[in-house]
mmCIF file with all atom_site columns, C-alpha atoms in Angstrom:
data_model
loop_
_atom_site.group_PDB
_atom_site.id
_atom_site.type_symbol
_atom_site.label_atom_id
_atom_site.label_alt_id
_atom_site.label_comp_id
_atom_site.label_asym_id
_atom_site.label_entity_id
_atom_site.label_seq_id
_atom_site.pdbx_PDB_ins_code
_atom_site.Cartn_x
_atom_site.Cartn_y
_atom_site.Cartn_z
_atom_site.occupancy
_atom_site.B_iso_or_equiv
_atom_site.pdbx_formal_charge
_atom_site.auth_seq_id
_atom_site.auth_comp_id
_atom_site.auth_asym_id
_atom_site.auth_atom_id
_atom_site.pdbx_PDB_model_num
ATOM 1   C CA . MET S 1 1   ? -58.994 -105.234 -53.278 1.00 46.00 ? 256 MET S CA 1
ATOM 2   C CA . THR S 1 2   ? -58.583 -103.817 -49.769 1.00 57.00 ? 257 THR S CA 1
ATOM 3   C CA . GLY S 1 3   ? -60.033 -100.562 -48.786 1.00 73.00 ? 258 GLY S CA 1
ATOM 4   C CA . ALA S 1 4   ? -56.296 -99.059  -48.285 1.00 75.00 ? 259 ALA S CA 1
ATOM 5   C CA . LYS S 1 5   ? -55.433 -100.686 -51.454 1.00 83.00 ? 260 LYS S CA 1
ATOM 6   C CA . THR S 1 6   ? -58.878 -99.208  -53.815 1.00 90.00 ? 261 THR S CA 1
ATOM 7   C CA . ALA S 1 7   ? -58.317 -95.631  -51.999 1.00 92.00 ? 262 ALA S CA 1
ATOM 8   C CA . VAL S 1 8   ? -54.630 -95.844  -53.275 1.00 91.00 ? 263 VAL S CA 1
ATOM 9   C CA . GLU S 1 9   ? -55.550 -96.418  -56.407 1.00 92.00 ? 264 GLU S CA 1
ATOM 10  C CA . TRP S 1 10  ? -58.516 -93.763  -56.292 1.00 94.00 ? 265 TRP S CA 1
ATOM 11  C CA . LEU S 1 11  ? -55.849 -90.735  -55.221 1.00 94.00 ? 266 LEU S CA 1
ATOM 12  C CA . ALA S 1 12  ? -53.412 -92.051  -57.383 1.00 94.00 ? 267 ALA S CA 1
ATOM 13  C CA . SER S 1 13  ? -56.025 -91.792  -60.452 1.00 94.00 ? 268 SER S CA 1
ATOM 14  C CA . ALA S 1 14  ? -55.999 -87.876  -59.718 1.00 95.00 ? 269 ALA S CA 1
ATOM 15  C CA . ALA S 1 15  ? -52.088 -87.955  -60.269 1.00 95.00 ? 270 ALA S CA 1
ATOM 16  C CA . PRO S 1 16  ? -50.792 -86.910  -63.962 1.00 95.00 ? 271 PRO S CA 1
ATOM 17  C CA . ASP S 1 17  ? -48.735 -89.746  -63.722 1.00 95.00 ? 272 ASP S CA 1
ATOM 18  C CA . PRO S 1 18  ? -50.815 -92.406  -61.236 1.00 95.00 ? 273 PRO S CA 1
ATOM 19  C CA . GLU S 1 19  ? -47.354 -94.495  -61.294 1.00 94.00 ? 274 GLU S CA 1
ATOM 20  C CA . ALA S 1 20  ? -44.894 -91.918  -59.963 1.00 92.00 ? 275 ALA S CA 1
ATOM 21  C CA . CYS S 1 21  ? -47.733 -90.969  -57.795 1.00 92.00 ? 276 CYS S CA 1
ATOM 22  C CA . ARG S 1 22  ? -47.269 -94.380  -55.986 1.00 90.00 ? 277 ARG S CA 1
ATOM 23  C CA . TRP S 1 23  ? -43.944 -94.259  -56.261 1.00 89.00 ? 278 TRP S CA 1
ATOM 24  C CA . GLU S 1 24  ? -43.758 -91.508  -54.113 1.00 87.00 ? 279 GLU S CA 1
ATOM 25  C CA . TRP S 1 25  ? -45.683 -92.790  -51.614 1.00 87.00 ? 280 TRP S CA 1
ATOM 26  C CA . GLU S 1 26  ? -43.603 -95.966  -51.113 1.00 83.00 ? 281 GLU S CA 1
ATOM 27  C CA . ARG S 1 27  ? -40.614 -94.088  -50.969 1.00 85.00 ? 282 ARG S CA 1
ATOM 28  C CA . ASN S 1 28  ? -40.933 -90.597  -49.608 1.00 80.00 ? 283 ASN S CA 1
ATOM 29  C CA . PRO S 1 29  ? -39.799 -90.939  -45.794 1.00 77.00 ? 284 PRO S CA 1
ATOM 30  C CA . LEU S 1 30  ? -43.232 -88.775  -45.145 1.00 79.00 ? 285 LEU S CA 1
ATOM 31  C CA . GLY S 1 31  ? -45.389 -91.026  -47.138 1.00 83.00 ? 286 GLY S CA 1
ATOM 32  C CA . VAL S 1 32  ? -46.785 -87.755  -48.809 1.00 87.00 ? 287 VAL S CA 1
ATOM 33  C CA . ALA S 1 33  ? -47.605 -86.978  -52.381 1.00 89.00 ? 288 ALA S CA 1
ATOM 34  C CA . LEU S 1 34  ? -48.363 -84.005  -54.275 1.00 91.00 ? 289 LEU S CA 1
ATOM 35  C CA . LEU S 1 35  ? -51.798 -84.245  -56.041 1.00 95.00 ? 290 LEU S CA 1
ATOM 36  C CA . PRO S 1 36  ? -53.777 -81.762  -58.492 1.00 97.00 ? 291 PRO S CA 1
ATOM 37  C CA . ALA S 1 37  ? -57.275 -80.674  -57.113 1.00 97.00 ? 292 ALA S CA 1
ATOM 38  C CA . GLY S 1 38  ? -59.933 -79.698  -59.237 1.00 97.00 ? 293 GLY S CA 1
ATOM 39  C CA . GLY S 1 39  ? -60.015 -83.068  -61.503 1.00 95.00 ? 294 GLY S CA 1
ATOM 40  C CA . ALA S 1 40  ? -61.770 -85.973  -59.280 1.00 95.00 ? 295 ALA S CA 1
ATOM 41  C CA . TRP S 1 41  ? -62.336 -83.807  -56.285 1.00 97.00 ? 296 TRP S CA 1
ATOM 42  C CA . ASP S 1 42  ? -61.955 -80.229  -54.368 1.00 98.00 ? 297 ASP S CA 1
ATOM 43  C CA . VAL S 1 43  ? -60.919 -79.512  -51.224 1.00 98.00 ? 298 VAL S CA 1
ATOM 44  C CA . LEU S 1 44  ? -62.437 -76.957  -48.726 1.00 97.00 ? 299 LEU S CA 1
ATOM 45  C CA . ILE S 1 45  ? -60.490 -76.075  -46.063 1.00 97.00 ? 300 ILE S CA 1
ATOM 46  C CA . LEU S 1 46  ? -61.388 -74.772  -42.798 1.00 96.00 ? 301 LEU S CA 1
ATOM 47  C CA . PRO S 1 47  ? -59.554 -73.482  -39.436 1.00 95.00 ? 302 PRO S CA 1
ATOM 48  C CA . GLY S 1 48  ? -59.381 -76.325  -37.029 1.00 94.00 ? 303 GLY S CA 1
ATOM 49  C CA . ASP S 1 49  ? -61.727 -75.479  -34.373 1.00 94.00 ? 304 ASP S CA 1
ATOM 50  C CA . LEU S 1 50  ? -64.737 -75.198  -37.273 1.00 95.00 ? 305 LEU S CA 1
ATOM 51  C CA . GLY S 1 51  ? -63.487 -78.131  -39.068 1.00 96.00 ? 306 GLY S CA 1
ATOM 52  C CA . TYR S 1 52  ? -63.654 -80.371  -36.014 1.00 97.00 ? 307 TYR S CA 1
ATOM 53  C CA . ALA S 1 53  ? -67.264 -78.954  -35.318 1.00 96.00 ? 308 ALA S CA 1
ATOM 54  C CA . THR S 1 54  ? -68.385 -79.498  -38.488 1.00 97.00 ? 309 THR S CA 1
ATOM 55  C CA . LEU S 1 55  ? -66.945 -82.943  -38.749 1.00 97.00 ? 310 LEU S CA 1
ATOM 56  C CA . ASP S 1 56  ? -69.002 -83.684  -35.511 1.00 96.00 ? 311 ASP S CA 1
ATOM 57  C CA . VAL S 1 57  ? -72.143 -82.439  -37.059 1.00 96.00 ? 312 VAL S CA 1
ATOM 58  C CA . LEU S 1 58  ? -71.282 -83.944  -40.369 1.00 96.00 ? 313 LEU S CA 1
ATOM 59  C CA . THR S 1 59  ? -70.860 -87.809  -38.467 1.00 94.00 ? 314 THR S CA 1
ATOM 60  C CA . ARG S 1 60  ? -74.025 -87.208  -36.619 1.00 93.00 ? 315 ARG S CA 1
ATOM 61  C CA . VAL S 1 61  ? -76.082 -86.713  -39.962 1.00 89.00 ? 316 VAL S CA 1
ATOM 62  C CA . LEU S 1 62  ? -74.055 -89.142  -42.264 1.00 88.00 ? 317 LEU S CA 1
ATOM 63  C CA . ASP S 1 63  ? -72.762 -93.138  -41.942 1.00 85.00 ? 318 ASP S CA 1
ATOM 64  C CA . ARG S 1 64  ? -69.617 -91.614  -43.330 1.00 86.00 ? 319 ARG S CA 1
ATOM 65  C CA . PRO S 1 65  ? -68.712 -88.469  -44.943 1.00 93.00 ? 320 PRO S CA 1
ATOM 66  C CA . GLY S 1 66  ? -65.919 -88.147  -47.834 1.00 95.00 ? 321 GLY S CA 1
ATOM 67  C CA . PRO S 1 67  ? -62.101 -87.941  -46.877 1.00 96.00 ? 322 PRO S CA 1
ATOM 68  C CA . VAL S 1 68  ? -60.920 -85.299  -44.615 1.00 96.00 ? 323 VAL S CA 1
ATOM 69  C CA . LEU S 1 69  ? -57.519 -84.147  -43.836 1.00 96.00 ? 324 LEU S CA 1
ATOM 70  C CA . VAL S 1 70  ? -55.784 -82.504  -41.039 1.00 94.00 ? 325 VAL S CA 1
ATOM 71  C CA . ASP S 1 71  ? -52.416 -80.595  -41.103 1.00 90.00 ? 326 ASP S CA 1
ATOM 72  C CA . PHE S 1 72  ? -50.186 -80.771  -38.438 1.00 81.00 ? 327 PHE S CA 1
ATOM 73  C CA . GLY S 1 73  ? -50.939 -79.018  -35.523 1.00 85.00 ? 328 GLY S CA 1
ATOM 74  C CA . ASP S 1 74  ? -54.650 -79.202  -36.280 1.00 89.00 ? 329 ASP S CA 1
ATOM 75  C CA . GLU S 1 75  ? -54.825 -75.973  -37.570 1.00 92.00 ? 330 GLU S CA 1
ATOM 76  C CA . ARG S 1 76  ? -56.554 -76.699  -41.083 1.00 95.00 ? 331 ARG S CA 1
ATOM 77  C CA . ILE S 1 77  ? -59.213 -79.592  -42.127 1.00 97.00 ? 332 ILE S CA 1
ATOM 78  C CA . GLY S 1 78  ? -59.743 -80.230  -45.489 1.00 97.00 ? 333 GLY S CA 1
ATOM 79  C CA . PHE S 1 79  ? -63.111 -81.705  -47.155 1.00 98.00 ? 334 PHE S CA 1
ATOM 80  C CA . PHE S 1 80  ? -62.898 -83.520  -50.017 1.00 98.00 ? 335 PHE S CA 1
ATOM 81  C CA . VAL S 1 81  ? -66.136 -82.426  -52.296 1.00 98.00 ? 336 VAL S CA 1
ATOM 82  C CA . PRO S 1 82  ? -67.058 -82.921  -55.843 1.00 98.00 ? 337 PRO S CA 1
ATOM 83  C CA . PRO S 1 83  ? -64.750 -81.015  -58.126 1.00 97.00 ? 338 PRO S CA 1
ATOM 84  C CA . GLY S 1 84  ? -65.632 -77.483  -59.208 1.00 97.00 ? 339 GLY S CA 1
ATOM 85  C CA . THR S 1 85  ? -67.069 -76.866  -55.761 1.00 96.00 ? 340 THR S CA 1
ATOM 86  C CA . ALA S 1 86  ? -64.078 -74.459  -55.124 1.00 96.00 ? 341 ALA S CA 1
ATOM 87  C CA . ALA S 1 87  ? -64.619 -72.046  -57.876 1.00 94.00 ? 342 ALA S CA 1
ATOM 88  C CA . ARG S 1 88  ? -68.469 -71.346  -56.657 1.00 93.00 ? 343 ARG S CA 1
ATOM 89  C CA . TRP S 1 89  ? -67.638 -71.387  -53.065 1.00 92.00 ? 344 TRP S CA 1
ATOM 90  C CA . LEU S 1 90  ? -68.078 -68.093  -51.314 1.00 86.00 ? 345 LEU S CA 1
ATOM 91  C CA . GLY S 1 91  ? -67.197 -68.473  -47.605 1.00 78.00 ? 346 GLY S CA 1
ATOM 92  C CA . THR S 1 92  ? -65.162 -66.166  -45.163 1.00 79.00 ? 347 THR S CA 1
ATOM 93  C CA . GLY S 1 93  ? -62.092 -67.760  -43.638 1.00 86.00 ? 348 GLY S CA 1
ATOM 94  C CA . ILE S 1 94  ? -62.468 -70.860  -46.008 1.00 93.00 ? 349 ILE S CA 1
ATOM 95  C CA . ARG S 1 95  ? -59.917 -71.705  -48.302 1.00 95.00 ? 350 ARG S CA 1
ATOM 96  C CA . THR S 1 96  ? -60.338 -73.608  -51.191 1.00 96.00 ? 351 THR S CA 1
ATOM 97  C CA . ALA S 1 97  ? -58.185 -75.962  -53.809 1.00 97.00 ? 352 ALA S CA 1
ATOM 98  C CA . GLY S 1 98  ? -59.783 -76.879  -56.910 1.00 97.00 ? 353 GLY S CA 1
ATOM 99  C CA . ALA S 1 99  ? -58.396 -76.477  -60.414 1.00 96.00 ? 354 ALA S CA 1
ATOM 100 C CA . GLY S 1 100 ? -54.765 -75.145  -60.741 1.00 96.00 ? 355 GLY S CA 1
ATOM 101 C CA . THR S 1 101 ? -53.509 -76.201  -57.389 1.00 97.00 ? 356 THR S CA 1
ATOM 102 C CA . TRP S 1 102 ? -52.031 -79.009  -55.458 1.00 96.00 ? 357 TRP S CA 1
ATOM 103 C CA . ILE S 1 103 ? -52.261 -80.752  -51.896 1.00 94.00 ? 358 ILE S CA 1
ATOM 104 C CA . VAL S 1 104 ? -50.175 -82.825  -50.032 1.00 91.00 ? 359 VAL S CA 1
ATOM 105 C CA . VAL S 1 105 ? -51.788 -85.739  -49.568 1.00 92.00 ? 360 VAL S CA 1
ATOM 106 C CA . PRO S 1 106 ? -51.008 -88.810  -47.185 1.00 91.00 ? 361 PRO S CA 1
ATOM 107 C CA . TYR S 1 107 ? -50.681 -92.313  -48.017 1.00 89.00 ? 362 TYR S CA 1
ATOM 108 C CA . PRO S 1 108 ? -54.095 -94.362  -46.898 1.00 86.00 ? 363 PRO S CA 1
ATOM 109 C CA . GLY S 1 109 ? -54.004 -96.441  -44.262 1.00 75.00 ? 364 GLY S CA 1
ATOM 110 C CA . ARG S 1 110 ? -50.469 -95.470  -42.775 1.00 73.00 ? 365 ARG S CA 1
ATOM 111 C CA . SER S 1 111 ? -49.872 -92.404  -40.738 1.00 66.00 ? 366 SER S CA 1
ATOM 112 C CA . SER S 1 112 ? -47.086 -90.212  -41.752 1.00 64.00 ? 367 SER S CA 1
ATOM 113 C CA . PRO S 1 113 ? -44.629 -88.840  -39.209 1.00 63.00 ? 368 PRO S CA 1
ATOM 114 C CA . GLY S 1 114 ? -45.762 -85.627  -37.888 1.00 63.00 ? 369 GLY S CA 1
ATOM 115 C CA . GLY S 1 115 ? -47.412 -84.423  -41.182 1.00 80.00 ? 370 GLY S CA 1
ATOM 116 C CA . VAL S 1 116 ? -50.938 -84.681  -42.530 1.00 89.00 ? 371 VAL S CA 1
ATOM 117 C CA . ARG S 1 117 ? -53.018 -87.254  -41.747 1.00 91.00 ? 372 ARG S CA 1
ATOM 118 C CA . TRP S 1 118 ? -56.712 -88.438  -42.654 1.00 93.00 ? 373 TRP S CA 1
ATOM 119 C CA . LEU S 1 119 ? -59.399 -88.156  -40.056 1.00 93.00 ? 374 LEU S CA 1
ATOM 120 C CA . ILE S 1 120 ? -61.293 -89.833  -42.471 1.00 94.00 ? 375 ILE S CA 1
ATOM 121 C CA . PRO S 1 121 ? -59.492 -91.884  -45.350 1.00 93.00 ? 376 PRO S CA 1
ATOM 122 C CA . PRO S 1 122 ? -60.995 -92.189  -48.316 1.00 94.00 ? 377 PRO S CA 1
ATOM 123 C CA . ASP S 1 123 ? -62.349 -95.667  -49.043 1.00 91.00 ? 378 ASP S CA 1
ATOM 124 C CA . GLY S 1 124 ? -61.433 -95.905  -52.654 1.00 90.00 ? 379 GLY S CA 1
ATOM 125 C CA . SER S 1 125 ? -65.496 -95.512  -54.001 1.00 91.00 ? 380 SER S CA 1
ATOM 126 C CA . GLY S 1 126 ? -64.943 -92.057  -55.057 1.00 92.00 ? 381 GLY S CA 1
ATOM 127 C CA . MET S 1 127 ? -67.400 -90.704  -52.257 1.00 94.00 ? 382 MET S CA 1
ATOM 128 C CA . LEU S 1 128 ? -67.275 -86.784  -51.277 1.00 97.00 ? 383 LEU S CA 1
ATOM 129 C CA . THR S 1 129 ? -68.935 -85.005  -49.214 1.00 97.00 ? 384 THR S CA 1
ATOM 130 C CA . ASP S 1 130 ? -71.981 -83.089  -50.709 1.00 96.00 ? 385 ASP S CA 1
ATOM 131 C CA . PRO S 1 131 ? -71.008 -79.283  -50.656 1.00 95.00 ? 386 PRO S CA 1
ATOM 132 C CA . THR S 1 132 ? -74.256 -78.147  -49.617 1.00 94.00 ? 387 THR S CA 1
ATOM 133 C CA . LEU S 1 133 ? -74.621 -80.566  -46.529 1.00 95.00 ? 388 LEU S CA 1
ATOM 134 C CA . LEU S 1 134 ? -71.318 -79.584  -45.755 1.00 96.00 ? 389 LEU S CA 1
ATOM 135 C CA . GLU S 1 135 ? -72.429 -75.697  -45.609 1.00 94.00 ? 390 GLU S CA 1
ATOM 136 C CA . LEU S 1 136 ? -75.312 -76.505  -43.566 1.00 94.00 ? 391 LEU S CA 1
ATOM 137 C CA . ALA S 1 137 ? -72.909 -78.351  -41.189 1.00 96.00 ? 392 ALA S CA 1
ATOM 138 C CA . MET S 1 138 ? -70.468 -75.520  -40.865 1.00 95.00 ? 393 MET S CA 1
ATOM 139 C CA . HIS S 1 139 ? -73.389 -72.996  -40.158 1.00 94.00 ? 394 HIS S CA 1
ATOM 140 C CA . GLU S 1 140 ? -74.292 -75.460  -37.334 1.00 95.00 ? 395 GLU S CA 1
ATOM 141 C CA . ALA S 1 141 ? -71.020 -76.002  -36.005 1.00 95.00 ? 396 ALA S CA 1
ATOM 142 C CA . ALA S 1 142 ? -70.535 -72.238  -36.430 1.00 93.00 ? 397 ALA S CA 1
ATOM 143 C CA . ALA S 1 143 ? -73.733 -71.319  -34.374 1.00 93.00 ? 398 ALA S CA 1
ATOM 144 C CA . ARG S 1 144 ? -72.637 -73.845  -31.649 1.00 91.00 ? 399 ARG S CA 1
ATOM 145 C CA . LEU S 1 145 ? -68.674 -72.177  -31.462 1.00 91.00 ? 400 LEU S CA 1
ATOM 146 C CA . ALA S 1 146 ? -70.420 -68.818  -30.880 1.00 90.00 ? 401 ALA S CA 1
ATOM 147 C CA . THR S 1 147 ? -72.695 -69.989  -28.168 1.00 88.00 ? 402 THR S CA 1
ATOM 148 C CA . GLU S 1 148 ? -69.804 -71.513  -26.472 1.00 79.00 ? 403 GLU S CA 1
ATOM 149 C CA . TRP S 1 149 ? -67.382 -68.522  -26.690 1.00 70.00 ? 404 TRP S CA 1
ATOM 150 C CA . ASP S 1 150 ? -70.472 -66.181  -25.627 1.00 64.00 ? 405 ASP S CA 1
ATOM 151 C CA . GLY S 1 151 ? -70.057 -68.435  -22.485 1.00 56.00 ? 406 GLY S CA 1
#
C-alpha cells in the first residue's frame, strides 16, 4: 500500500466507524473528518510560534517525528503523541486532546482548502512523537524564543 493509503487506514481505524470516516473524507468538500482522540493517539496542541520552534528542534534531532497538524492561520500546532499523554500532561498554555475529545483531521496526502493541514502527515506506521522528547524540544524552543524576544 502507498503511504497515503496506509495513513488513511491508520487514521480511520481510530474512528468508531472507519468506513463512515473514509466516506466523509471522500465527500466532504473540506476534506476533513472528526476523529476521537484517546484511543490510537492523543494530541498536544501548542501555540503557533512555540509549535513551529518545537518542530524545528524535533526535526533536527529525529529523522521524522510523529504526525503534526496545523490549523488555519497557523495559530495552533498539534503533535500526535501516545494515548494517555493528555491525561498526564502539565504545561501552561498547552492544550490537550485525549479521551473524550474529538479533533478535525484532514485527509492525508491531500490539501484541504483553507483549513487544518498536515505539517508532517502520518505515514501509516502508527509512529507517534515521544512526549518526553517533545517536552525537551519545547523547553529548548521556549528558551530560544525568549532569547529572541529579549533582543
